Coordinates of C-alpha atoms in Angstrom, one line a residue:
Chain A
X1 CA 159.9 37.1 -78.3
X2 CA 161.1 40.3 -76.7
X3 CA 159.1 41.7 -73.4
X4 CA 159.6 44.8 -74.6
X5 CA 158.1 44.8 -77.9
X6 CA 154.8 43.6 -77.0
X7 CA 154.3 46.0 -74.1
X8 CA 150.6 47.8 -75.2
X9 CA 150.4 51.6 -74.5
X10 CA 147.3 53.2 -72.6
X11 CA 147.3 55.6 -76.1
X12 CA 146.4 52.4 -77.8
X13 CA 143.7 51.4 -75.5
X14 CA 142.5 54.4 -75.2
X15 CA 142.6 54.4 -80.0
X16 CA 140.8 50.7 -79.7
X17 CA 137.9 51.9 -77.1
X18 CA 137.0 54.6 -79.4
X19 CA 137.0 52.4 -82.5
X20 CA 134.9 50.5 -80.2
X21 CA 132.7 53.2 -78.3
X22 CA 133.3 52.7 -75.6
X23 CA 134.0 55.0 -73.0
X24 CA 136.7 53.9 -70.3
X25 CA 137.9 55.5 -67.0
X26 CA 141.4 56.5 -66.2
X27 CA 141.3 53.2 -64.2
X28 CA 140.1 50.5 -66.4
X29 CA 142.6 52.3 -69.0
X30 CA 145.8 51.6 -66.7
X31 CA 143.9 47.8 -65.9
X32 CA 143.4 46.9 -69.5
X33 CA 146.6 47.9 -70.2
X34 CA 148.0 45.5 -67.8
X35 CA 145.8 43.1 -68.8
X36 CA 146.0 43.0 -72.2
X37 CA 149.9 43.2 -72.6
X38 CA 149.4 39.8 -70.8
X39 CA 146.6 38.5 -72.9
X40 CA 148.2 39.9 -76.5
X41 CA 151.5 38.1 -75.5
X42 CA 149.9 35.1 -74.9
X43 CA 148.3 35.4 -78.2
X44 CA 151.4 35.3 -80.1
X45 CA 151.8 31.9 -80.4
X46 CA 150.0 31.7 -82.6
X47 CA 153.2 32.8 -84.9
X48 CA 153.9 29.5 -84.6
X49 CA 151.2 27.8 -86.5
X50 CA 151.8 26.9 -90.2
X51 CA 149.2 28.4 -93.1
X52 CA 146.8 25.4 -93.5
X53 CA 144.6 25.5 -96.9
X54 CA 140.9 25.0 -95.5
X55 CA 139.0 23.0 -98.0
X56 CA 135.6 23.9 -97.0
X57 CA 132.4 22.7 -99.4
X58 CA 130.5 25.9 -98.9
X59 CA 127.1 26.3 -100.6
X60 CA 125.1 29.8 -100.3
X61 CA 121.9 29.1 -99.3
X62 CA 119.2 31.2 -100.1
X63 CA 115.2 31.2 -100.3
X64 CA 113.0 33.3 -102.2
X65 CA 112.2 36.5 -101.2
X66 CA 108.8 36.7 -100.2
X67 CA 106.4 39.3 -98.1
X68 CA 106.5 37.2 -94.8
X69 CA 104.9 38.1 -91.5
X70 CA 106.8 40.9 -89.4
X71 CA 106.9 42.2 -86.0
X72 CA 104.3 45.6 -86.2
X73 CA 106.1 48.8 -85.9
X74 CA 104.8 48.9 -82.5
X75 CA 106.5 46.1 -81.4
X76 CA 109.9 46.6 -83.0
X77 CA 109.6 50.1 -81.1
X78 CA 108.6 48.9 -78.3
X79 CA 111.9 48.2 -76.3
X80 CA 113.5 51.6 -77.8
X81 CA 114.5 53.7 -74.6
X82 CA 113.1 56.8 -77.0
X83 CA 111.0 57.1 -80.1
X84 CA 108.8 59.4 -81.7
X85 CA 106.1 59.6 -84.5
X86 CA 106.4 55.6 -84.9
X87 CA 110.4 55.9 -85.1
X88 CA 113.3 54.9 -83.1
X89 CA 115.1 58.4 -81.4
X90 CA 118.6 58.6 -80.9
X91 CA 120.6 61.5 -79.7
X92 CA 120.8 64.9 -81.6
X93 CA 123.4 65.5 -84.5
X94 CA 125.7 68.0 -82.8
Chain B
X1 CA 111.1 26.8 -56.7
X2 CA 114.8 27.3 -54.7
X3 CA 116.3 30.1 -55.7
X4 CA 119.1 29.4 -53.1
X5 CA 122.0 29.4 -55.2
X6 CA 120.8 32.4 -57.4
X7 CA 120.2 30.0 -60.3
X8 CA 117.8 31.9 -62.1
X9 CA 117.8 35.5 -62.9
X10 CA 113.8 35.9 -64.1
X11 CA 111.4 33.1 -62.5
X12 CA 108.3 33.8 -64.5
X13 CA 107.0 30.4 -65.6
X14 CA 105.5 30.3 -69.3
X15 CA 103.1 27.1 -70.1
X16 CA 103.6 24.9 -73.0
X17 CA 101.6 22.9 -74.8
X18 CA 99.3 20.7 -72.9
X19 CA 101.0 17.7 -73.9
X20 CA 103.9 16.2 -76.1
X21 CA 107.4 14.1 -75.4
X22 CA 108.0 17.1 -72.6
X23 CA 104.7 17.0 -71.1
X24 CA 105.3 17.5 -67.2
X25 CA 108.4 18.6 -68.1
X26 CA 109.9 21.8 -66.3
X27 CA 112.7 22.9 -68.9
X28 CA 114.4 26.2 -67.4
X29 CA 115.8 28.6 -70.3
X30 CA 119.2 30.5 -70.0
X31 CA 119.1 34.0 -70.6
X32 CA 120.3 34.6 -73.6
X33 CA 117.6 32.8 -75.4
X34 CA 114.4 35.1 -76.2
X35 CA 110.9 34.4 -74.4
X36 CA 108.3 36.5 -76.1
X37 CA 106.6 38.4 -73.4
X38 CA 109.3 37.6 -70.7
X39 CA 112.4 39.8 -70.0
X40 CA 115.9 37.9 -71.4
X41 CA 118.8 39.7 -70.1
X42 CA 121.8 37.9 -71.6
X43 CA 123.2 38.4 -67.6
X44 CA 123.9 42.0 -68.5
X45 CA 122.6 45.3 -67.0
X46 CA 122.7 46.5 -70.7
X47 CA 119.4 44.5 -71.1
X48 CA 117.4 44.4 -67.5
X49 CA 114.4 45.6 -68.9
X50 CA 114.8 43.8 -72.4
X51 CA 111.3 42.0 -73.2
X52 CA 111.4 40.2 -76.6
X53 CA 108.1 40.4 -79.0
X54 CA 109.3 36.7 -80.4
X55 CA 110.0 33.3 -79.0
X56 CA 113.1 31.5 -79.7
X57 CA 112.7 28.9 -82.5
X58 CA 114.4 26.5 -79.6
X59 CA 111.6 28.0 -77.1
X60 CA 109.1 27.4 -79.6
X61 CA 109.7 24.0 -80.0
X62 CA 110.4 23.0 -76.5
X63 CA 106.7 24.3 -75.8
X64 CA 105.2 22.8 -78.6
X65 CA 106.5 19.3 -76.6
X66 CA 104.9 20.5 -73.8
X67 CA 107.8 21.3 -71.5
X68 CA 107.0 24.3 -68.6
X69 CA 109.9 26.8 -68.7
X70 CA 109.9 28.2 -65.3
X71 CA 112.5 30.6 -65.6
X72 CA 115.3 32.1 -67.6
X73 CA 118.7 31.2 -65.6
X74 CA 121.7 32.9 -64.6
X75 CA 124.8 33.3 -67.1
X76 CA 128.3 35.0 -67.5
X77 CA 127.4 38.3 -69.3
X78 CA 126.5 37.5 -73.1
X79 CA 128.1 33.8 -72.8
X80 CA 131.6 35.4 -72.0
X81 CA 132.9 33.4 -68.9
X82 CA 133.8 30.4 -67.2
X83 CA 132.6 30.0 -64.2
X84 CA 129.4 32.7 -64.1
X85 CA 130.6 35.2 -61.9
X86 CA 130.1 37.9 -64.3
X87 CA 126.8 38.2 -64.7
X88 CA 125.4 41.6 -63.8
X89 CA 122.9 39.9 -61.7
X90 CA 125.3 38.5 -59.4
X91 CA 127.5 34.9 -59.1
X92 CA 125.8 31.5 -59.2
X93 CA 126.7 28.8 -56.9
X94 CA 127.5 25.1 -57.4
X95 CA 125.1 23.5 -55.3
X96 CA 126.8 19.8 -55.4
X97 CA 130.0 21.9 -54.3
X98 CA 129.0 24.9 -52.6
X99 CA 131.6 27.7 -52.4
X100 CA 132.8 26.4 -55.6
X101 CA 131.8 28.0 -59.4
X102 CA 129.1 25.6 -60.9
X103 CA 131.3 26.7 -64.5
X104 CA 130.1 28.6 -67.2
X105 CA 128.6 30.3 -68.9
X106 CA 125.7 28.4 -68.8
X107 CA 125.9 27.7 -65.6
X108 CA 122.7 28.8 -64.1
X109 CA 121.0 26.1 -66.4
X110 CA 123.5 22.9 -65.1
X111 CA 122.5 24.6 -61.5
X112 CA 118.8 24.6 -61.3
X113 CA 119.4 21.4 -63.1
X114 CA 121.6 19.5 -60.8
X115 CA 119.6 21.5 -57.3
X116 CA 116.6 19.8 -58.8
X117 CA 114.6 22.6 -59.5
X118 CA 114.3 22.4 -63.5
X119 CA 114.1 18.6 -65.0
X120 CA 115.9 19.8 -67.8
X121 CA 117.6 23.0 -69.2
X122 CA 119.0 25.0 -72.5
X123 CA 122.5 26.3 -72.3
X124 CA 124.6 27.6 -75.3
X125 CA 127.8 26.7 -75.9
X126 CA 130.3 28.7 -77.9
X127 CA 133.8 27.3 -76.4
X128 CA 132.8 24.9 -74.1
X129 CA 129.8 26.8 -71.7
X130 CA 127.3 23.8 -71.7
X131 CA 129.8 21.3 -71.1
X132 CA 132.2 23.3 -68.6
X133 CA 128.7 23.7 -66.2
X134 CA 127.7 20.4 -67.0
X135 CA 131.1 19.0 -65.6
X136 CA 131.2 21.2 -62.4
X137 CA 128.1 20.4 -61.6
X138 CA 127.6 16.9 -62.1
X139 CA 124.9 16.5 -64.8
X140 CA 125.4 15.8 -68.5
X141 CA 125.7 18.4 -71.1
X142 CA 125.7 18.0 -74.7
X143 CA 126.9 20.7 -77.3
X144 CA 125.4 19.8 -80.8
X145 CA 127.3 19.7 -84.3
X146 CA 127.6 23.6 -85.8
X147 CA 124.2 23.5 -87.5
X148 CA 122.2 20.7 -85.9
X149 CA 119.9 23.4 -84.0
X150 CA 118.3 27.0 -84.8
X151 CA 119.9 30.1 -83.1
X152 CA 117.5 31.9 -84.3
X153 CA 116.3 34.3 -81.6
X154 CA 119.6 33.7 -79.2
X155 CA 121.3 36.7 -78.9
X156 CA 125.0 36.4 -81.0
X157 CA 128.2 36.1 -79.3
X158 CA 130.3 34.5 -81.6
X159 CA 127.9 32.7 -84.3
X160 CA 130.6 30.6 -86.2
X161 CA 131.4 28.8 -82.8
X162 CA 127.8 28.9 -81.1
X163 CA 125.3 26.5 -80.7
X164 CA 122.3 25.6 -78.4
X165 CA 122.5 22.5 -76.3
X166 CA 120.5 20.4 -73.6
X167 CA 121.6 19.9 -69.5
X168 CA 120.0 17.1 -67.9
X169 CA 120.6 14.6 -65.1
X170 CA 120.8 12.1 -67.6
X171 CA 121.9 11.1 -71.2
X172 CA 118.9 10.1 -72.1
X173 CA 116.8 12.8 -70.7
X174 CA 119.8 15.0 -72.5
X175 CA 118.9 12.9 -75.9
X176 CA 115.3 13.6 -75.4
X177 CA 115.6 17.4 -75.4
X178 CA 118.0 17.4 -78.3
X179 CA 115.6 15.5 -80.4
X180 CA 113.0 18.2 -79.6
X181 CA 115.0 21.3 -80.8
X182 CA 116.9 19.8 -83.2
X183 CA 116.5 20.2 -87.0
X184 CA 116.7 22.8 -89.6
X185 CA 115.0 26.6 -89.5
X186 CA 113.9 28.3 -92.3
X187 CA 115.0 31.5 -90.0
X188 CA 118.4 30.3 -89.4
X189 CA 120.5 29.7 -93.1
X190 CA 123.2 27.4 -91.0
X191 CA 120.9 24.7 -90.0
X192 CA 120.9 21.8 -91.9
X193 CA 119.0 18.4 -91.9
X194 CA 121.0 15.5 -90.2
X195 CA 118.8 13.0 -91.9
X196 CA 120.8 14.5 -95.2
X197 CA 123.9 13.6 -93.5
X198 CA 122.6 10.3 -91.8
X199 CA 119.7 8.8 -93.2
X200 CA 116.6 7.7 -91.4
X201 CA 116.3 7.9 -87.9
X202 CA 119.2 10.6 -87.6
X203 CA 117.4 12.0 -84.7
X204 CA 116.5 9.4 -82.8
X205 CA 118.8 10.1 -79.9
X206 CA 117.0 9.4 -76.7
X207 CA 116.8 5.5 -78.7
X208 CA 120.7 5.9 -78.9
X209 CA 120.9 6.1 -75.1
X210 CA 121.2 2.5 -74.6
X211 CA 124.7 2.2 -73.1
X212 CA 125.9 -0.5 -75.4
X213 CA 129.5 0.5 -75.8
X214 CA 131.1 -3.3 -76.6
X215 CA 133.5 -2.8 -79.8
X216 CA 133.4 0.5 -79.2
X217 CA 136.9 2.5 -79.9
X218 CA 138.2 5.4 -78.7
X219 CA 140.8 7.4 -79.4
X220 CA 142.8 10.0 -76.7
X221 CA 144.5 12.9 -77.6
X222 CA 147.1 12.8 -74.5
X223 CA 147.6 16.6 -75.3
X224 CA 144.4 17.0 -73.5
X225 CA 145.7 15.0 -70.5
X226 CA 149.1 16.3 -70.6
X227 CA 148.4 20.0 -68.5
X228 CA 145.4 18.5 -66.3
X229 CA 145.1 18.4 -62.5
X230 CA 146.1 15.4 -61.4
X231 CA 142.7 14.8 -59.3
X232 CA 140.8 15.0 -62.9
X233 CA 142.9 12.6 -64.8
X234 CA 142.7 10.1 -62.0
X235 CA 139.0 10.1 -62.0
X236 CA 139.1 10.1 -65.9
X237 CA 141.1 7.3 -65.9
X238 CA 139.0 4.8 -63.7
X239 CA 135.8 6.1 -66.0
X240 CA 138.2 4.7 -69.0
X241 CA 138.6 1.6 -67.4
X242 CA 134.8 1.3 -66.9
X243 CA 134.4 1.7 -70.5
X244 CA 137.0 -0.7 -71.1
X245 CA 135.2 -3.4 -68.6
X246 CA 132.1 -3.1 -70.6
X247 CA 134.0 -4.1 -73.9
X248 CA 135.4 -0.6 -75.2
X249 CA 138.6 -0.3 -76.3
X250 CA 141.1 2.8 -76.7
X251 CA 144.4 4.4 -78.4
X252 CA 146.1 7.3 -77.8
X253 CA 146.3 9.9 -80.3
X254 CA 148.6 12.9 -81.1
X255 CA 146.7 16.0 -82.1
X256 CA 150.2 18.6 -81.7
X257 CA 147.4 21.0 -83.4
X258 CA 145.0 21.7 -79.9
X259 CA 148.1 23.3 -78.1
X260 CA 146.9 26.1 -80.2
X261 CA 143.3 26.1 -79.5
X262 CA 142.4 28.7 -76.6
X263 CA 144.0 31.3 -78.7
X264 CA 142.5 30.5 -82.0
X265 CA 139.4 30.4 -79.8
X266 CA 139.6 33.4 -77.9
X267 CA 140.9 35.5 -81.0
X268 CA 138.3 33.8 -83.0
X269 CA 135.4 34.8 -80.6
X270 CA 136.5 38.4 -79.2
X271 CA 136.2 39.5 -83.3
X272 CA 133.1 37.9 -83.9
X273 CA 131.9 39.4 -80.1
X274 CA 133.1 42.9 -81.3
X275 CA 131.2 43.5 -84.1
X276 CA 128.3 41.3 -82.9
X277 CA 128.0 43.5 -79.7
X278 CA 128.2 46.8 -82.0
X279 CA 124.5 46.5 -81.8
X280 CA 123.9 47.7 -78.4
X281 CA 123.4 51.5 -78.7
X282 CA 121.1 52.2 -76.2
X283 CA 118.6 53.6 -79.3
X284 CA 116.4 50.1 -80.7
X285 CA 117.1 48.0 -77.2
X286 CA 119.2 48.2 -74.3
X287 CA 120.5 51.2 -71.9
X288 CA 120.3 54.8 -73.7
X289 CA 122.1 56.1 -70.5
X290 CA 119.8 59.4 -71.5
X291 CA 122.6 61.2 -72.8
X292 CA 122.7 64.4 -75.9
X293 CA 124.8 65.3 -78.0
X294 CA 127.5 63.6 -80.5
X295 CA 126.4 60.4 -81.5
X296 CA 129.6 58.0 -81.1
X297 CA 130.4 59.8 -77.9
X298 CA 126.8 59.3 -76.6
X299 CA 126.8 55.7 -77.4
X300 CA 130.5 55.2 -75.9
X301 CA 128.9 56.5 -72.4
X302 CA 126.0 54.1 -72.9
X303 CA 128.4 51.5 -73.1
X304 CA 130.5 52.2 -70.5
X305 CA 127.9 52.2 -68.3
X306 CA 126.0 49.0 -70.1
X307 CA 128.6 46.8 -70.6
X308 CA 130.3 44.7 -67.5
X309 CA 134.2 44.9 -67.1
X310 CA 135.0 40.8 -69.1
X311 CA 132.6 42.0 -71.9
X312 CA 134.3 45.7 -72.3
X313 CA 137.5 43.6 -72.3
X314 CA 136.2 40.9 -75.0
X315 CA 135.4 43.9 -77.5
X316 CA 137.9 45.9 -77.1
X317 CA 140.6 42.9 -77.9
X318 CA 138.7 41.4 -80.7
X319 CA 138.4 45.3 -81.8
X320 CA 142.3 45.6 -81.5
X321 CA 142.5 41.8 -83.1
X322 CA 140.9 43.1 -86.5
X323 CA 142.6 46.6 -86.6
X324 CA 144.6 47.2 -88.9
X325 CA 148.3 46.0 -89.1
X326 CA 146.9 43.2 -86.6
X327 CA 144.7 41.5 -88.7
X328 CA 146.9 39.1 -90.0
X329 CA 148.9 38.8 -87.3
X330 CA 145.6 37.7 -84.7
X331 CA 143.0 37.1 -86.4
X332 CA 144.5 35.1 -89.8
X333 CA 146.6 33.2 -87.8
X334 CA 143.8 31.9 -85.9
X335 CA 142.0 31.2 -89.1
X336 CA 144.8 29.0 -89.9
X337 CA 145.0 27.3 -86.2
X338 CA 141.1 26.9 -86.6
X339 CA 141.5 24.8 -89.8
X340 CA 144.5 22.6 -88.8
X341 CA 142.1 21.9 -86.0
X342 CA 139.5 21.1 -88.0
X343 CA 141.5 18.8 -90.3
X344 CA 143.4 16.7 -87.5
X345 CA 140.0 15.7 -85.7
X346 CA 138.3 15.3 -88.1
X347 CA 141.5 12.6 -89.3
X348 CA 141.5 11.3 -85.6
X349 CA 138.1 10.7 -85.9
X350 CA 138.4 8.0 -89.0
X351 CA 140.3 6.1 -86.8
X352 CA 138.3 6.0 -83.4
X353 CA 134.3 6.3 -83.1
X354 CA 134.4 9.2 -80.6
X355 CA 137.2 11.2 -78.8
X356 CA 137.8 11.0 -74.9
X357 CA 139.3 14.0 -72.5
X358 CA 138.3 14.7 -69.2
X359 CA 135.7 18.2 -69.9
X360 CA 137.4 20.6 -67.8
X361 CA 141.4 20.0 -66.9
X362 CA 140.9 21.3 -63.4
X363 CA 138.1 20.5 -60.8
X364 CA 135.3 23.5 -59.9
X365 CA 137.4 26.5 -58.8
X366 CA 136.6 28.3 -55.3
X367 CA 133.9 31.0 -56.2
X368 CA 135.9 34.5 -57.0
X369 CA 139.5 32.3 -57.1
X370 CA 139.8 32.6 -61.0
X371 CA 138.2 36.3 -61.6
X372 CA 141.3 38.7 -60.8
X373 CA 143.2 36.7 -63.6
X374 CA 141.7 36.2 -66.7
X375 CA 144.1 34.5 -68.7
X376 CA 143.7 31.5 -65.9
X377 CA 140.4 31.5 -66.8
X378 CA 140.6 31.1 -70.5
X379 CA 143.2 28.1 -69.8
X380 CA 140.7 26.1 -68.1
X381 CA 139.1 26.1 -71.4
X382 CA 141.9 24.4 -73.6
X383 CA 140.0 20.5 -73.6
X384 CA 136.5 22.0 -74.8
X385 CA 136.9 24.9 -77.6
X386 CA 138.6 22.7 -79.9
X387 CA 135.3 20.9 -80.4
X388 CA 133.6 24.7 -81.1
X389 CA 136.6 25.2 -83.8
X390 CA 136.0 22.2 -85.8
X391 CA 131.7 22.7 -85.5
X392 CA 131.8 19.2 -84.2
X393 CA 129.1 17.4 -81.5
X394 CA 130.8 16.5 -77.9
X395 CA 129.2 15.6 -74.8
X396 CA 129.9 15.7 -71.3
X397 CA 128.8 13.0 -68.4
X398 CA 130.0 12.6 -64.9
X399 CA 133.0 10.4 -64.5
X400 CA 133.0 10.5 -60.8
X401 CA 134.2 12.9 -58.5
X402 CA 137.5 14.0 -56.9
X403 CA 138.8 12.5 -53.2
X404 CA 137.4 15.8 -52.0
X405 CA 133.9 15.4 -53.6
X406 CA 134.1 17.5 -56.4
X407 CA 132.3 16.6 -59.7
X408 CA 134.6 15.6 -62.9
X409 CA 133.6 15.3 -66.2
X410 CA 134.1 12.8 -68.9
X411 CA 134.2 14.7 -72.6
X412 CA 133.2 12.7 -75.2
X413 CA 134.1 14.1 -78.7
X414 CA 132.3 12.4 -82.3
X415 CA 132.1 13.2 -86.1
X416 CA 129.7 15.8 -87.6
X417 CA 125.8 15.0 -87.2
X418 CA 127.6 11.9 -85.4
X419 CA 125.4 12.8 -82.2
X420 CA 124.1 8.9 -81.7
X421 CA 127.6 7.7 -81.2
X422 CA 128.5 10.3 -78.2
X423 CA 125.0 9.9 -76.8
X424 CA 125.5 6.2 -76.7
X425 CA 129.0 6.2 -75.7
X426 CA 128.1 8.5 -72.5
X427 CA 125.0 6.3 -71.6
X428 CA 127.3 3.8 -70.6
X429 CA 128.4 6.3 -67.5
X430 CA 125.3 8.1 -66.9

């Protein structure tokens, strides 16, 4: 395992905080950077462990689908920083 | 009600039933667990004005028994953290070791608990954050088997690992509350019905709590022991010979697998975290941050200004850990880890009736010691996310405490739905 190769960029930080949205500062760019070469390295040991066949009994479990009580629209809009006309309002489509 | 150690974040007190096994009861709820009517923040500044319009099925029960909760406590921002520093609503402190973390992230729960100003609490524990708070604070902790109890209205971190779990000054006061919130949810598909697994009288814990431990054997998995501070493993020790002098017996045993367990765990739980936190756009719930114009870039500022600095960190690696052309190399390979895990305790576990390891490797760090380096802080959790990888029941009880006087922790590890054996195993100790 060679130092260099695991060194992470600020360009990919910067690529994984947009997949993410999230906005980041010049700062917590050059931190996470830091950070994260540290973290990512450590992470690679997991080269080490061997393919293991998981023999896991799963079941789907399902019930039938019935009209069940609901929160009332007033309710599910009622922590919404924004709505309008009984719905949720996000930003405008630009 | 002390709030001297900054235990609780909301102290609004909601009334349970008027009577029930928790009558008189005072069960405080951790913040992550929604309380119709009363503001749950998950610790973050994302939420601070969050009121949910449902009760926890947990909450539910616990009032149905009767229990007062009179407060929602203190936690590491959305579960993610050790020692509950970084909660946006400032640190908590260990009040049997003040100066000290009381462990997280559940750790304003084990605080109001051990200060005596909740009987009892809920925590949740996704890699080891009812038991780590538990064990720095001195009281017992219990994290359930994946599936024993609802997480239905508990805000997701990582939901393959997660699972709600008791603090209490006892084992038996521990076993009570399990009994009350356990068992299967219609709302919640990965509950299942421990009576299935072990017949009548599966949840009769606080029964189980009878300290008999003669004949019993346990087995310990010196990797556990092998990177510990040495003022832990001597305290865990002498609680071993206790055990021993009331007719236990043990073995060691060689799991080579749990070297690999704090990544598998941290790769495991930063994917899950980043697509579980995707939720949190400022438009249903949470901080809008009031801005216009394009939506990604609108929600990126809300989140940048939401989100504390560990949980910014948590999404963007388990963003980067499922990207792809790392896929395979993170996130698979922890699949595999997780497995091998799985399969080697559940072996170790046909020869022994419960696991030992001291909870935490190291005693309570100084408060702020462990926050500038994060990967220190992820070590300290190498003895109890194994137990979150293979969905099995552990427990944590005081073993004693270090020459200085800090608390130490005895982890107690048992089969799935095997709850009665840890619970009686720890009742020998506390």
């Amino acid at each position: 395992m060679s130092d260099t190769e695991n060194v992470v960029e600020p360009e990919e930080v910067r690529h994984v905080a947009d997949l993410a949205r999230i906005d980041l500062d010049d700062e917590e760019v050059d931190r996470f950077t830091e950070q994260f070469a540290d973290i990512l390295e450590y992470f690679e040991t997991l080269d080490e462990v061997p393919e293991v066949d998981e023999e896991e009994e799963l079941a789907n479990v399902m019930r039938p689908d019935e009209v069940r009580d609901s929160l009332s629209q007033a309710e599910a809009l009622d922590n919404a920083p924004e709505s309008e006309d009984g719905y949720f309002k996000g930003p405008n489509v630009s | 009600m002390s709030t001297e150690y900054n235990g609780y974040i909301t102290t609004e007190r909601i009334d349970g039933a008027s009577d029930g096994p928790l009558a008189g009861k005072t069960v405080a709820v951790k913040d992550n667990i929604s309380t119709e009517g009363v503001r749950t923040t998950c610790g973050s500044a994302m939420l601070d004005d969050y009121v949910p319009p449902f009760d926890a099925t947990v909450v539910e029960r616990i009032k149905e028994a009767g229990a007062t909760i009179p407060g929602k406590t203190n936690m590491d921002e959305f579960g993610m953290g050790t020692t509950t520093e970084t909660s946006a609503f400032g640190p908590t402190e260990n009040p049997v070791a003040e100066g000290h973390v009381p462990g997280g992230s559940s750790g304003g729960s084990a605080a109001v608990v051990a200060a005596g100003d909740a009987d009892m609490a809920l925590g949740t524990d996704t890699g080891g954050s009812v038991r780590a708070p538990a064990a720095f604070c001195g009281v017992v902790g219990i994290k359930p088997t994946y599936g024993l109890v609802s997480r239905y209205g508990v805000v997701a971190y990582a939901n393959s690992l997660e699972q709600v779990g008791p603090i209490a000054p006892t084992v038996e006061d521990a076993a009570e509350l399990l009994e009350v919130i356990a068992g299967p949810d219609e709302r919640d598909a990965t509950t299942r019905d421990a009576t299935e697994e072990r017949g009548e009288g599966a949840y009769d814990y606080a029964a189980a709590a009878d300290g008999d431990v003669d004949g019993l054997d346990i087995g310990i998995p010196m990797e556990l022991l092998d990177g510990a501070d040495e003022r832990v493993t001597d305290v865990f020790w002498d609680a071993i010979d206790e055990l021993e002098s009331r007719g236990a017996s043990y073995h060691e045993v060689d799991l080579e697998c749990l070297r690999y367990a704090v990544e598998a765990y941290y790769v495991t739980a930063m994917s899950e975290a980043s697509s579980n936190l995707a939720r949190f756009d400022g438009v249903r719930y949470g901080q809008s941050g009031g801005y216009d114009g394009n939506w990604n870039e609108t929600f990126a500022r809300a989140r940048e200004e939401g989100f504390g600095e560990e949980v910014k960190s948590r999404i963007l690696l388990g963003t980067y850990a499922l990207s792809a052309g790392y896929h395979d190399k993170y996130y698979k390979k922890a699949q595999d880890a997780r497995a091998w895990i799985k399969r080697d305790i559940n072996d170790a576990l046909e020869g022994a009736d419960v696991l030992a390891s001291p909870t935490m490797p190291v005693p309570p760090m100084e408060m702020g010691e462990s926050l500038s380096d994060p990967l220190t802080m992820y070590l300290a959790d190498a003895n109890t996310t194994p137990v979150n990888l293979a969905n099995l029941p552990a427990i944590s009880v005081p073993a004693g405490e270090t020459d200085g006087g800090l608390p130490v922790g005895l982890q107690l590890v048992g089969p799935a739905f095997g709850e009665k054996a840890i619970i009686r195993a720890g009742s020998a100790l506390a």
